Coordinates of C-alpha atoms in Angstrom, one line a residue:
Chain U
M1 CA 0.0 0.0 0.0
R2 CA 2.7 2.4 1.1
R3 CA 4.7 1.4 -2.1
A4 CA 1.6 2.0 -4.2
L5 CA 1.3 5.5 -2.8
V6 CA 4.9 6.2 -3.6
W7 CA 4.4 5.2 -7.2
L8 CA 1.3 7.3 -7.4
A9 CA 3.3 10.2 -6.1
L10 CA 6.0 9.5 -8.7
L11 CA 3.5 9.6 -11.5
L12 CA 2.1 13.0 -10.4
I13 CA 5.3 14.9 -10.1
V14 CA 7.6 15.7 -13.0
P15 CA 10.6 13.3 -12.7
P16 CA 14.1 14.8 -12.8
W17 CA 15.4 11.7 -14.7
S18 CA 13.5 9.8 -17.3
A19 CA 14.5 7.5 -20.0
A20 CA 12.6 9.5 -22.6
E21 CA 14.4 12.7 -21.8
S22 CA 17.7 11.0 -21.5
G23 CA 17.4 9.9 -25.1
R24 CA 17.7 6.2 -24.2
T25 CA 15.5 5.1 -27.1
I26 CA 16.4 3.5 -30.4
R27 CA 13.7 4.2 -32.9
V28 CA 13.3 1.5 -35.5
V29 CA 12.3 2.9 -38.9
E30 CA 10.0 0.8 -41.1
Q31 CA 10.8 0.2 -44.7
A32 CA 9.5 -1.8 -47.6
G33 CA 11.5 -4.9 -48.1
A34 CA 14.4 -6.3 -46.0
P35 CA 16.8 -3.8 -44.6
P36 CA 20.2 -3.7 -46.4
L37 CA 23.2 -5.6 -45.1
D38 CA 25.6 -3.2 -46.6
P39 CA 26.6 -0.5 -44.1
T40 CA 27.1 2.0 -46.9
D41 CA 23.6 1.5 -48.3
L42 CA 21.8 4.9 -48.6
A43 CA 18.7 3.3 -46.9
W44 CA 20.5 3.7 -43.6
T45 CA 20.3 7.5 -43.8
R46 CA 16.5 7.1 -43.2
A47 CA 17.1 5.7 -39.8
P48 CA 18.0 8.2 -37.1
A49 CA 21.5 7.9 -35.7
T50 CA 21.5 7.5 -31.9
S51 CA 24.7 8.1 -30.1
V52 CA 24.9 5.5 -27.3
A53 CA 27.6 5.8 -24.6
L54 CA 29.6 2.6 -24.0
Y55 CA 31.1 2.6 -20.5
P56 CA 34.1 0.4 -19.4
Q57 CA 32.7 -2.6 -17.5
A58 CA 34.0 -1.9 -14.0
T59 CA 33.0 -5.4 -12.6
A60 CA 35.6 -7.3 -14.7
P61 CA 39.1 -7.7 -13.4
G62 CA 41.6 -6.2 -15.8
G63 CA 38.8 -4.6 -17.8
P64 CA 39.3 -1.5 -19.8
G65 CA 39.5 1.8 -18.0
G66 CA 39.4 5.2 -19.6
A67 CA 36.8 7.2 -21.4
V68 CA 33.3 6.6 -22.6
L69 CA 33.2 5.2 -26.2
P70 CA 30.4 6.7 -28.3
L71 CA 28.7 4.1 -30.5
E72 CA 26.3 5.2 -33.3
A73 CA 23.3 2.9 -33.7
R74 CA 20.6 2.8 -36.4
A75 CA 17.8 0.3 -36.8
L76 CA 15.6 -0.6 -39.8
H77 CA 12.8 -3.1 -40.0
G78 CA 11.1 -4.6 -43.0
A79 CA 9.9 -7.8 -44.5
G80 CA 10.0 -9.5 -41.1
R81 CA 13.6 -8.6 -40.5
L82 CA 15.3 -6.3 -38.1
A83 CA 18.7 -4.9 -38.9
V84 CA 21.0 -2.9 -36.7
R85 CA 23.9 -0.8 -38.0
L86 CA 26.6 0.0 -35.5
A87 CA 29.5 2.3 -36.0
W88 CA 32.3 3.1 -33.5
T89 CA 35.8 4.3 -33.3
D90 CA 38.6 1.7 -32.9
A91 CA 42.1 2.9 -33.9
H92 CA 43.5 -0.6 -34.6
E93 CA 42.0 -3.3 -36.7
N94 CA 42.2 -6.7 -34.9
S95 CA 40.6 -9.6 -36.8
A96 CA 40.6 -13.2 -35.9
D97 CA 44.0 -14.5 -37.1
P98 CA 44.6 -18.3 -37.7
L99 CA 48.3 -17.7 -37.0
A100 CA 48.0 -16.0 -33.7
T101 CA 47.4 -17.5 -30.2
H102 CA 48.0 -14.4 -28.2
R103 CA 45.9 -11.8 -30.0
F104 CA 42.2 -11.0 -29.6
A105 CA 39.8 -9.8 -32.2
D106 CA 37.5 -6.7 -32.1
A107 CA 33.9 -7.6 -31.5
V108 CA 30.5 -6.1 -30.9
A109 CA 27.3 -7.4 -29.5
V110 CA 23.6 -6.5 -29.6
Q111 CA 21.6 -7.7 -26.6
F112 CA 17.8 -7.8 -26.4
A113 CA 15.8 -7.8 -23.2
P114 CA 12.8 -10.1 -22.8
A115 CA 9.4 -8.5 -23.0
G116 CA 8.1 -7.4 -19.6
K117 CA 7.7 -4.4 -17.3
T118 CA 11.2 -4.8 -15.8
L119 CA 14.6 -5.0 -17.4
P120 CA 17.1 -7.7 -16.5
Y121 CA 20.6 -6.9 -15.3
V122 CA 22.2 -5.2 -18.3
G123 CA 25.3 -7.5 -18.1
M124 CA 24.1 -10.8 -19.6
G125 CA 20.7 -10.8 -18.1
E126 CA 19.9 -12.8 -15.0
P127 CA 18.3 -16.1 -14.0
G128 CA 14.7 -16.2 -15.2
Q129 CA 15.2 -13.2 -17.4
P130 CA 17.1 -14.5 -20.4
V131 CA 18.6 -12.1 -22.9
Q132 CA 19.1 -12.8 -26.7
I133 CA 22.4 -11.7 -28.1
W134 CA 23.7 -11.2 -31.6
F135 CA 27.5 -11.4 -31.5
W136 CA 30.0 -10.4 -34.2
R137 CA 33.8 -10.9 -34.0
A138 CA 36.0 -9.4 -36.7
G139 CA 36.9 -12.0 -39.3
Q140 CA 34.3 -14.6 -38.2
P141 CA 30.6 -15.3 -38.9
A142 CA 28.1 -13.8 -36.5
Q143 CA 26.6 -15.9 -33.7
R144 CA 23.2 -16.1 -32.1
L145 CA 23.5 -16.5 -28.3
A146 CA 21.5 -16.4 -25.2
A147 CA 22.4 -15.8 -21.5
Q148 CA 20.7 -15.7 -18.1
G149 CA 23.5 -14.2 -16.0
F150 CA 27.3 -14.2 -15.9
G151 CA 29.0 -17.3 -17.3
S152 CA 25.8 -18.7 -18.8
L153 CA 26.3 -17.5 -22.4
A154 CA 25.5 -20.3 -24.8
R155 CA 24.7 -20.7 -28.5
S156 CA 21.0 -20.2 -29.1
P157 CA 19.0 -22.3 -31.5
G158 CA 18.0 -20.7 -34.8
A159 CA 19.9 -19.3 -37.7
A160 CA 22.9 -17.1 -37.0
P161 CA 22.3 -13.4 -37.8
E162 CA 23.5 -12.3 -41.2
M163 CA 26.3 -9.7 -41.0
R164 CA 28.5 -7.4 -43.0
A165 CA 31.4 -5.5 -41.6
R166 CA 33.3 -2.7 -43.0
R167 CA 36.6 -1.4 -41.7
T168 CA 36.8 2.4 -42.0
A169 CA 39.8 4.7 -41.6
G170 CA 39.4 4.8 -37.8
G171 CA 36.8 2.2 -36.8
W172 CA 34.1 -0.3 -37.7
E173 CA 30.7 -0.2 -39.4
V174 CA 28.8 -3.4 -38.8
V175 CA 25.3 -4.4 -39.9
L176 CA 23.6 -7.4 -38.1
R177 CA 20.3 -8.6 -39.5
S178 CA 18.0 -11.3 -38.5
E179 CA 14.4 -12.4 -38.2
A180 CA 12.4 -9.8 -36.2
D181 CA 11.8 -12.1 -33.3
T182 CA 8.9 -11.6 -30.9
R183 CA 11.2 -12.5 -28.1
L184 CA 13.3 -9.3 -28.8
G185 CA 11.2 -7.4 -26.4
T186 CA 11.3 -3.9 -25.1
A187 CA 14.9 -2.9 -24.9
I188 CA 18.3 -3.2 -26.6
A189 CA 21.9 -2.8 -25.4
F190 CA 25.3 -2.8 -27.0
A191 CA 28.8 -3.9 -26.1
A192 CA 32.1 -3.6 -27.8
W193 CA 35.4 -5.3 -27.3
D194 CA 38.8 -3.9 -28.4
G195 CA 41.2 -6.6 -29.5
A196 CA 44.1 -4.2 -29.0
E197 CA 43.5 -4.2 -25.3
A198 CA 42.9 -8.0 -25.1
G199 CA 39.2 -7.5 -24.9
R200 CA 37.1 -10.6 -24.3
A201 CA 34.5 -11.8 -21.8
G202 CA 33.9 -8.9 -19.3
R203 CA 36.8 -6.8 -20.7
K204 CA 34.5 -4.7 -22.7
R205 CA 32.5 -1.5 -22.9
L206 CA 28.8 -1.6 -22.6
S207 CA 25.8 0.6 -22.8
A208 CA 22.7 1.0 -20.7
W209 CA 19.5 -0.6 -22.0
Q210 CA 17.9 1.5 -24.7
A211 CA 14.1 1.4 -25.1
L212 CA 13.3 -0.2 -28.5
D213 CA 10.7 1.9 -30.3
I214 CA 9.4 -0.6 -33.0
R215 CA 6.1 -0.7 -34.7
G216 CA 3.9 -3.4 -33.3
G217 CA 6.3 -3.9 -30.3
P218 CA 5.5 -2.9 -26.8
S219 CA 5.5 0.9 -26.2
P220 CA 8.7 2.2 -24.6
T221 CA 6.4 3.7 -21.9
A222 CA 5.8 0.1 -20.7
L223 CA 9.0 0.5 -18.8
G224 CA 7.5 3.4 -16.9
A225 CA 8.6 2.6 -13.3
E226 CA 12.0 1.4 -14.6
A227 CA 12.6 4.7 -16.3
V228 CA 11.9 7.4 -13.8
S229 CA 13.7 8.6 -10.7
S230 CA 12.0 11.4 -8.8
G231 CA 14.4 11.7 -5.9
D232 CA 16.8 14.5 -5.1
P233 CA 20.4 13.7 -6.1
V234 CA 21.8 16.2 -3.5
R235 CA 20.0 14.5 -0.6
G236 CA 21.0 11.1 -2.2
A237 CA 24.7 12.1 -2.2
R238 CA 24.4 12.9 1.5
L239 CA 22.7 9.5 2.2
Y240 CA 25.4 7.8 0.2
A241 CA 28.0 9.3 2.5
E242 CA 26.1 8.8 5.7
H243 CA 25.5 5.1 5.1
G244 CA 29.2 4.5 4.2
C245 CA 28.4 3.1 0.7
V246 CA 31.7 4.3 -0.5
S247 CA 33.6 2.0 1.8
C248 CA 32.7 -0.9 -0.4
H249 CA 31.8 0.7 -3.7
A250 CA 34.8 3.0 -4.3
P251 CA 36.5 2.0 -7.5
D252 CA 39.8 0.9 -5.8
V253 CA 38.2 -1.0 -2.9
G254 CA 36.6 -3.9 -4.9
L255 CA 34.3 -5.2 -2.1
G256 CA 31.3 -4.1 -4.2
P257 CA 31.1 -3.2 -7.8
S258 CA 32.4 0.3 -8.6
L259 CA 29.6 2.7 -9.1
V260 CA 31.5 5.4 -11.0
H261 CA 29.4 4.7 -14.1
A262 CA 26.3 3.5 -12.3
G263 CA 24.0 6.2 -13.9
G264 CA 25.4 5.6 -17.3
I265 CA 24.9 1.8 -17.3
H266 CA 21.8 1.3 -15.2
W267 CA 18.2 2.4 -15.1
P268 CA 16.5 3.7 -12.0
G269 CA 14.5 0.5 -11.8
Y270 CA 17.6 -1.7 -11.4
L271 CA 19.3 0.6 -8.9
R272 CA 16.1 0.7 -6.8
R273 CA 15.9 -3.1 -6.9
A274 CA 19.6 -3.4 -6.0
I275 CA 19.1 -1.1 -3.0
L276 CA 15.9 -2.7 -1.8
E277 CA 16.9 -6.3 -2.4
P278 CA 20.7 -6.5 -2.6
A279 CA 20.6 -10.3 -2.4
A280 CA 18.2 -10.7 -5.3
F281 CA 20.9 -10.4 -7.9
R282 CA 24.6 -10.4 -7.1
V283 CA 27.3 -9.6 -9.5
P284 CA 29.6 -12.7 -9.5
G285 CA 33.0 -12.1 -7.9
Y286 CA 31.7 -9.9 -5.2
A287 CA 30.7 -11.1 -1.7
S288 CA 27.0 -10.9 -0.9
A289 CA 27.8 -8.5 1.9
M290 CA 25.5 -5.7 1.0
P291 CA 23.0 -5.1 3.8
A292 CA 19.3 -4.2 3.2
L293 CA 19.5 -0.6 4.4
P294 CA 16.8 0.8 6.8
L295 CA 15.6 3.5 4.3
H296 CA 12.3 5.1 3.7
M297 CA 11.1 4.9 0.1
D298 CA 11.8 8.6 -0.5
E299 CA 15.3 8.1 0.7
V300 CA 15.7 5.2 -1.7
E301 CA 14.5 7.5 -4.5
D302 CA 17.1 10.1 -3.4
L303 CA 19.9 7.5 -3.6
V304 CA 18.7 6.3 -7.0
A305 CA 18.7 9.9 -8.2
Y306 CA 22.2 10.4 -6.9
L307 CA 23.4 7.1 -8.5
M308 CA 21.7 8.1 -11.8
S309 CA 23.9 11.3 -11.8
L310 CA 27.1 9.2 -11.8
H311 CA 28.4 8.8 -15.3
Chain K
M1 CA 39.7 -32.2 -5.3
S2 CA 38.5 -35.4 -6.9
T3 CA 37.8 -38.7 -5.1
R4 CA 40.6 -40.5 -6.9
Q5 CA 43.6 -39.2 -8.8
L6 CA 45.4 -40.9 -11.6
A7 CA 49.1 -39.9 -11.7
M8 CA 52.2 -40.5 -13.6
V9 CA 55.9 -40.9 -12.7
I10 CA 58.5 -40.3 -15.3
D11 CA 62.0 -41.7 -14.7
L12 CA 64.4 -39.1 -16.2
N13 CA 67.3 -41.5 -15.9
K14 CA 65.6 -43.7 -18.5
C15 CA 64.4 -41.1 -20.9
I16 CA 66.5 -41.1 -24.0
G17 CA 64.7 -38.2 -25.7
C18 CA 63.5 -40.3 -28.6
Q19 CA 60.2 -38.5 -28.8
T20 CA 58.2 -41.7 -29.3
C21 CA 55.8 -40.4 -26.6
T22 CA 55.5 -37.1 -28.5
L23 CA 54.6 -38.8 -31.7
A24 CA 52.3 -41.3 -30.0
C25 CA 50.4 -38.4 -28.6
K26 CA 50.5 -36.3 -31.8
S27 CA 49.4 -38.9 -34.2
Q28 CA 46.5 -39.8 -31.8
W29 CA 45.2 -36.4 -30.9
T30 CA 46.9 -33.3 -32.4
D31 CA 47.8 -33.8 -36.1
R32 CA 45.0 -31.7 -37.7
G33 CA 42.4 -29.0 -37.3
G34 CA 44.6 -26.1 -36.0
R35 CA 46.4 -28.4 -33.5
E36 CA 49.4 -28.9 -35.7
F37 CA 51.6 -26.7 -33.6
M38 CA 50.4 -28.2 -30.3
Y39 CA 52.3 -30.8 -28.3
W40 CA 50.1 -32.1 -25.5
N41 CA 53.2 -34.2 -24.7
H42 CA 56.7 -33.2 -25.7
V43 CA 60.2 -33.8 -24.6
E44 CA 62.5 -30.7 -24.1
T45 CA 66.2 -30.5 -23.4
K46 CA 67.1 -29.0 -20.1
P47 CA 68.7 -26.6 -19.3
G48 CA 66.9 -24.6 -22.0
K49 CA 64.1 -22.2 -22.8
G50 CA 61.8 -25.2 -23.5
F51 CA 58.4 -25.2 -25.2
P52 CA 56.8 -22.9 -25.5
R53 CA 59.8 -20.7 -25.4
D54 CA 60.6 -19.4 -21.9
W55 CA 57.5 -21.0 -20.4
E56 CA 59.1 -21.0 -17.0
A57 CA 59.2 -17.2 -17.1
A58 CA 55.6 -16.8 -18.4
G59 CA 53.9 -16.6 -15.0
G60 CA 50.6 -18.2 -14.0
G61 CA 50.0 -20.6 -11.1
W62 CA 49.2 -19.6 -7.5
E63 CA 50.6 -17.1 -5.0
N64 CA 49.0 -18.0 -1.7
D65 CA 45.3 -18.1 -2.6
S66 CA 45.5 -15.8 -5.6
L67 CA 46.1 -16.5 -9.3
K68 CA 49.4 -15.0 -10.5
P69 CA 49.2 -13.1 -13.9
G70 CA 50.5 -15.0 -16.8
K71 CA 51.5 -14.4 -20.4
L72 CA 50.0 -15.9 -23.6
P73 CA 52.6 -17.6 -25.8
R74 CA 52.8 -16.4 -29.4
L75 CA 52.2 -19.0 -32.1
V76 CA 55.1 -18.0 -34.4
E77 CA 57.7 -16.9 -31.9
D78 CA 57.1 -19.1 -28.9
Y79 CA 55.5 -22.3 -30.2
G80 CA 56.7 -22.2 -33.7
V81 CA 54.6 -22.8 -36.8
P82 CA 55.2 -26.3 -38.3
A83 CA 56.8 -25.8 -41.6
D84 CA 55.7 -27.5 -44.8
F85 CA 58.4 -29.4 -46.7
N86 CA 59.2 -29.5 -50.4
Y87 CA 58.1 -33.1 -50.8
D88 CA 57.1 -32.8 -54.4
A89 CA 60.4 -31.3 -55.5
A90 CA 62.6 -33.5 -53.4
L91 CA 60.8 -36.8 -53.9
F92 CA 59.0 -36.7 -57.2
E93 CA 61.0 -34.4 -59.5
P94 CA 64.2 -35.1 -61.3
G95 CA 67.4 -33.8 -59.8
D96 CA 68.9 -34.1 -56.3
K97 CA 67.1 -31.4 -54.4
P98 CA 67.3 -32.2 -50.7
L99 CA 64.2 -32.3 -48.5
R100 CA 64.0 -28.9 -46.8
P101 CA 61.4 -26.9 -44.9
L102 CA 59.7 -24.3 -47.2
D103 CA 59.4 -21.7 -44.4
A104 CA 62.0 -20.6 -41.8
M105 CA 60.8 -21.8 -38.4
Q106 CA 61.5 -19.7 -35.4
W107 CA 60.8 -22.2 -32.7
G108 CA 59.5 -25.6 -32.1
P109 CA 59.3 -28.4 -29.5
N110 CA 62.8 -29.4 -28.4
W111 CA 64.2 -26.6 -30.6
E112 CA 67.4 -26.6 -28.5
E113 CA 67.8 -30.4 -28.7
D114 CA 71.0 -31.6 -26.8
Q115 CA 72.4 -28.1 -26.4
G116 CA 72.2 -28.0 -22.6
A117 CA 74.8 -26.0 -20.7
G118 CA 78.3 -26.1 -19.4
E119 CA 81.7 -26.2 -21.1
F120 CA 83.7 -29.1 -22.4
P121 CA 84.5 -31.5 -20.8
N122 CA 81.7 -30.7 -18.3
G123 CA 78.8 -29.9 -20.6
Y124 CA 75.5 -31.4 -19.5
F125 CA 71.9 -31.8 -20.4
F126 CA 69.0 -34.1 -19.8
Y127 CA 65.5 -34.7 -21.2
L128 CA 62.4 -33.5 -19.6
P129 CA 59.1 -34.9 -21.0
R130 CA 56.2 -32.6 -20.2
L131 CA 52.4 -32.9 -20.4
C132 CA 49.4 -31.5 -18.5
N133 CA 49.9 -32.3 -14.8
H134 CA 46.2 -32.8 -14.1
C135 CA 46.8 -30.7 -11.0
T136 CA 45.0 -31.1 -7.7
Q137 CA 44.6 -27.3 -7.6
P138 CA 44.4 -26.4 -11.3
A139 CA 45.0 -22.7 -11.9
C140 CA 43.4 -23.1 -15.3
L141 CA 40.1 -24.3 -13.8
A142 CA 40.1 -21.4 -11.3
A143 CA 40.9 -18.8 -14.0
C144 CA 38.0 -19.7 -16.4
P145 CA 35.1 -17.3 -15.9
R146 CA 32.7 -19.7 -17.6
Q147 CA 33.4 -22.8 -15.5
A148 CA 34.3 -24.5 -18.8
I149 CA 37.1 -26.5 -17.1
Y150 CA 36.4 -29.4 -14.8
K151 CA 38.3 -32.1 -12.9
R152 CA 36.8 -35.5 -13.1
E153 CA 35.7 -37.1 -9.8
Q154 CA 36.7 -40.6 -10.7
D155 CA 40.3 -40.0 -11.8
G156 CA 41.1 -36.3 -11.4
I157 CA 41.6 -35.8 -15.1
V158 CA 41.3 -32.1 -16.0
L159 CA 39.3 -31.4 -19.1
I160 CA 38.0 -28.4 -21.1
D161 CA 34.3 -28.6 -22.0
Q162 CA 34.5 -27.7 -25.7
E163 CA 30.8 -26.7 -25.7
R164 CA 31.4 -24.1 -22.9
C165 CA 34.8 -22.8 -24.0
R166 CA 34.7 -19.5 -25.8
G167 CA 38.4 -19.0 -26.3
Y168 CA 39.0 -16.3 -23.7
R169 CA 42.4 -17.9 -22.8
Y170 CA 42.4 -17.0 -19.2
C171 CA 43.4 -20.7 -18.6
V172 CA 46.3 -20.4 -21.0
A173 CA 47.7 -17.5 -19.0
A174 CA 47.0 -19.2 -15.7
C175 CA 48.7 -22.5 -16.4
P176 CA 52.2 -22.1 -15.2
Y177 CA 53.3 -25.1 -17.3
K178 CA 51.8 -23.6 -20.4
K179 CA 50.1 -26.9 -21.2
I180 CA 46.9 -25.4 -22.5
Y181 CA 46.9 -24.4 -26.1
F182 CA 44.6 -22.0 -27.9
N183 CA 43.4 -23.5 -31.2
P184 CA 43.1 -20.4 -33.4
L185 CA 41.1 -22.3 -36.1
A186 CA 38.5 -23.6 -33.6
G187 CA 38.6 -20.5 -31.4
K188 CA 38.8 -22.6 -28.3
S189 CA 41.4 -23.8 -25.9
E190 CA 42.5 -27.5 -25.9
K191 CA 44.8 -29.6 -23.8
C192 CA 46.1 -33.1 -22.9
I193 CA 43.1 -35.3 -21.9
F194 CA 45.4 -37.9 -20.2
C195 CA 44.0 -40.3 -22.9
Y196 CA 40.8 -40.6 -20.9
P197 CA 39.0 -42.7 -23.6
R198 CA 41.9 -45.2 -23.4
V199 CA 42.0 -45.0 -19.6
E200 CA 38.2 -45.7 -19.4
K201 CA 38.9 -49.0 -21.3
G202 CA 41.8 -49.9 -19.1
V203 CA 44.5 -48.9 -21.7
P204 CA 47.4 -46.7 -20.5
Q205 CA 48.0 -43.3 -22.0
A206 CA 49.6 -43.4 -25.4
C207 CA 52.7 -41.5 -24.2
A208 CA 53.2 -43.9 -21.3
Y209 CA 52.4 -47.1 -23.2
Q210 CA 54.6 -46.4 -26.2
C211 CA 57.6 -45.3 -24.1
V212 CA 60.5 -47.5 -25.4
G213 CA 62.6 -46.7 -22.3
R214 CA 60.0 -47.9 -19.9
A215 CA 60.3 -44.6 -18.2
R216 CA 56.6 -43.9 -17.4
H217 CA 54.6 -45.4 -14.6
V218 CA 50.9 -44.8 -14.2
A219 CA 48.8 -45.5 -11.1
Y220 CA 46.2 -44.0 -8.8
V221 CA 47.8 -42.1 -5.9
D222 CA 45.7 -44.1 -3.4
D223 CA 46.9 -47.4 -4.8
A224 CA 49.4 -48.5 -2.1
E225 CA 50.9 -51.1 -4.5
G226 CA 51.1 -48.7 -7.4
A227 CA 54.4 -47.1 -8.5
V228 CA 53.2 -43.6 -7.8
H229 CA 52.6 -44.3 -4.1
Q230 CA 55.8 -46.3 -3.9
L231 CA 58.1 -43.8 -5.7
V232 CA 56.5 -40.6 -4.4
S233 CA 55.5 -41.4 -0.8
V234 CA 57.5 -44.5 0.2
W235 CA 60.9 -44.1 -1.5
K236 CA 60.5 -40.3 -2.0
V237 CA 62.5 -40.5 -5.2
A238 CA 59.8 -39.0 -7.5
L239 CA 59.2 -35.2 -7.2
P240 CA 56.8 -32.7 -8.8
L241 CA 58.1 -30.2 -11.3
H242 CA 58.1 -26.6 -9.9
A243 CA 56.0 -27.4 -6.9
E244 CA 56.3 -23.7 -6.0
Y245 CA 53.8 -22.9 -8.8
G246 CA 51.3 -24.1 -6.2
T247 CA 49.0 -26.2 -8.5
Q248 CA 49.9 -29.5 -6.9
P249 CA 50.9 -31.3 -10.1
N250 CA 50.2 -35.0 -10.5
V251 CA 53.1 -35.9 -12.9
Y252 CA 56.2 -36.7 -10.9
Y253 CA 59.8 -37.1 -12.0
V254 CA 62.6 -39.3 -10.8
P255 CA 65.5 -36.7 -11.0
P256 CA 68.5 -37.4 -13.2
L257 CA 71.8 -38.6 -11.8
S258 CA 74.9 -37.6 -13.8
P259 CA 78.5 -38.6 -14.1
P260 CA 81.1 -36.5 -12.3
T261 CA 82.8 -33.4 -13.6
F262 CA 86.5 -33.4 -14.6
D263 CA 89.0 -31.1 -13.1
A264 CA 91.8 -29.3 -15.0
D265 CA 93.9 -32.4 -14.9
G266 CA 91.1 -34.6 -16.4
K267 CA 90.5 -36.3 -13.0
P268 CA 86.9 -36.9 -11.9
T269 CA 85.9 -34.6 -9.1
G270 CA 83.0 -36.6 -7.5
Q271 CA 80.8 -33.6 -8.2
P272 CA 77.8 -34.4 -10.4
R273 CA 77.8 -32.9 -14.0
I274 CA 74.3 -31.6 -13.6
P275 CA 74.6 -28.9 -10.8
D276 CA 72.5 -29.7 -7.7
D277 CA 71.2 -26.2 -7.5
Y278 CA 69.8 -26.5 -11.1
L279 CA 67.9 -29.6 -10.1
Q280 CA 66.7 -27.9 -7.0
Q281 CA 65.3 -25.1 -9.1
L282 CA 63.2 -27.7 -11.0
F283 CA 62.3 -30.2 -8.3
G284 CA 62.8 -28.4 -5.0
P285 CA 65.1 -29.1 -2.0
A286 CA 64.0 -32.7 -1.7
V287 CA 66.0 -33.5 -4.8
D288 CA 69.2 -34.0 -2.9
T289 CA 67.8 -36.8 -0.7
A290 CA 66.1 -38.4 -3.8
L291 CA 69.4 -38.5 -5.7
A292 CA 71.2 -39.9 -2.6
T293 CA 68.6 -42.7 -2.3
L294 CA 68.8 -43.5 -5.9
Q295 CA 72.6 -43.8 -5.8
Q296 CA 72.5 -45.8 -2.7
E297 CA 70.1 -48.3 -4.2
I298 CA 72.1 -48.5 -7.5
D299 CA 75.2 -49.3 -5.5
K300 CA 73.3 -52.0 -3.6
K301 CA 72.2 -53.6 -6.9
A302 CA 75.8 -53.3 -8.2
R303 CA 77.0 -55.3 -5.2
G304 CA 74.5 -58.0 -6.1
E305 CA 72.2 -57.1 -3.2
S306 CA 68.5 -56.8 -3.6
S307 CA 66.8 -53.4 -4.2
P308 CA 63.0 -53.4 -4.5
L309 CA 63.3 -49.7 -5.6
M310 CA 65.6 -50.6 -8.5
D311 CA 63.4 -53.5 -9.4
L312 CA 60.5 -51.1 -9.6
L313 CA 62.4 -48.6 -11.7
I314 CA 63.8 -51.2 -14.0
A315 CA 60.3 -52.5 -14.7
Y316 CA 61.1 -56.0 -15.7
R317 CA 57.5 -56.5 -16.9
H318 CA 56.1 -53.7 -19.0
G319 CA 52.5 -54.4 -17.9
D320 CA 53.5 -53.9 -14.2
M321 CA 54.1 -50.2 -14.9
F322 CA 50.4 -49.5 -15.4
R323 CA 47.7 -50.0 -12.7
L324 CA 44.5 -48.6 -14.1
S325 CA 42.0 -50.8 -12.3
R326 CA 41.2 -52.4 -15.6
P327 CA 37.8 -53.9 -16.3
D328 CA 37.8 -57.7 -16.2
G329 CA 39.2 -59.3 -19.3
V330 CA 40.8 -56.2 -20.8
T331 CA 44.6 -56.2 -21.1
P332 CA 46.6 -53.4 -22.5

């Protein structure tokens, strides 16, 4: 009852953070016929280019540090097929090499959330909330994969996505195309691996979930409660300090996942869940030491708002 | 830790470096499909950089309870790409062109064959056969973020699940013996499987069974009559290689004795040709006692006295070297 009142209050006031205003939406443009595989095809200019920030994954030991990598995403839908065109900067070409045992190839992945009102954990989904993945590694055919949490990635039945990749002067342009599957759901996320920094597994950069705006699909507003945070980030910062969150979550402590990019990678819904039920989903490699804090709902919202301000 | 552990003892005093084990393994498991460069079993000359080149300096293993960082060997420089040969020109065309490799190789298994160390007349070397140690605390298993590596309950054999492996190579870096190989064609990592399909039929590993020098014994460590228990725990003459890597390897070595050095006048000094401190680096401080025990038992045998240790190492009957709890009616 109390929780319902809080949600009601959330709906009545103008939220300071919302997915819609943050631009976390990929609009899929409809077209006659199948979308082109060629990344240079003029049809791609009809799809709006969304710049998606890829953040270094802080939870992987030895993962990349450094700056945010912008990835340009476009999506076209037609003749029962969905195609995604991704372009990003990568100074050095690293393709799979049959004469190398010590080098890693550049790669990119598109991840789809299952349909529903909540989003699974953005890093490989979670038990009971499987994510579908299209995976491309330079020099190899694309793969269709599925995962339900860390370490669970496996080949998924069905045809592998079609792909075409183009090496540009300073990066990659990759188109991945497959049947527009009803399982693709409400949101899409991206990840890129840089072979030059031995990128593989968790050594990657990843985006937050982006709402998928596709004709006939669920409305992006279906993610309403996931997408808004009505708290006060200043009060949240004070609570963060008072409850000593930093003693585990500071980047160099390693007791809990670093939260330096929390607002860039997560949605308010996940952060709210992580605070209220810390044991519900644990990032592997970290002790399940996080206590359920004695917070009022408005304090939780303040903390969420503060974490959403961290990029 | 598994319920039982199959283990191997290799007697370095009997290894003649003939590479029969290497070829028995290669022709059985690694002669195709991107495995051509791999040697799940090989014999390297010590002292030397070994295979892959400088593996002892490539890191990996354990430091207390933490994995130590390790390097990934390079195919061309550290393993060596097997060269093709001019078979057509040398064998089927007129003329007397010799058989030669078409490409210049940079490295290979036993690249430094018989080089060793030391100056004439005191040069020395010995052969060190190497394979996966099927460790009791495998660093490879701990390093895999996908739990693709497992240790079998029934015999402790360490295997990579080829369905789960995605070629991340954390295992390759973590193995201090560098006995996991990345197959760049398959995009997955592969390793010695301790011939488990043979073992399950009661047949010894190809490397052990084909050894012409009768240098390899195979038994479960809990088999009190087996050579492993006898040589490791009773006689204490078989030692693990680089125990300080912390993985608790299950391949043991009987260390090599060597003839004495000569002094400036050409007189034997009584000091062994292979320096004690070098053997200590490989096999730890217990190597001194092991060598003394071996010498003592050799002397006994030379005097015509009985030595159960020498009888075990001599291996009068080939079949006695392998105790695999064979199913009834199956003989190797």
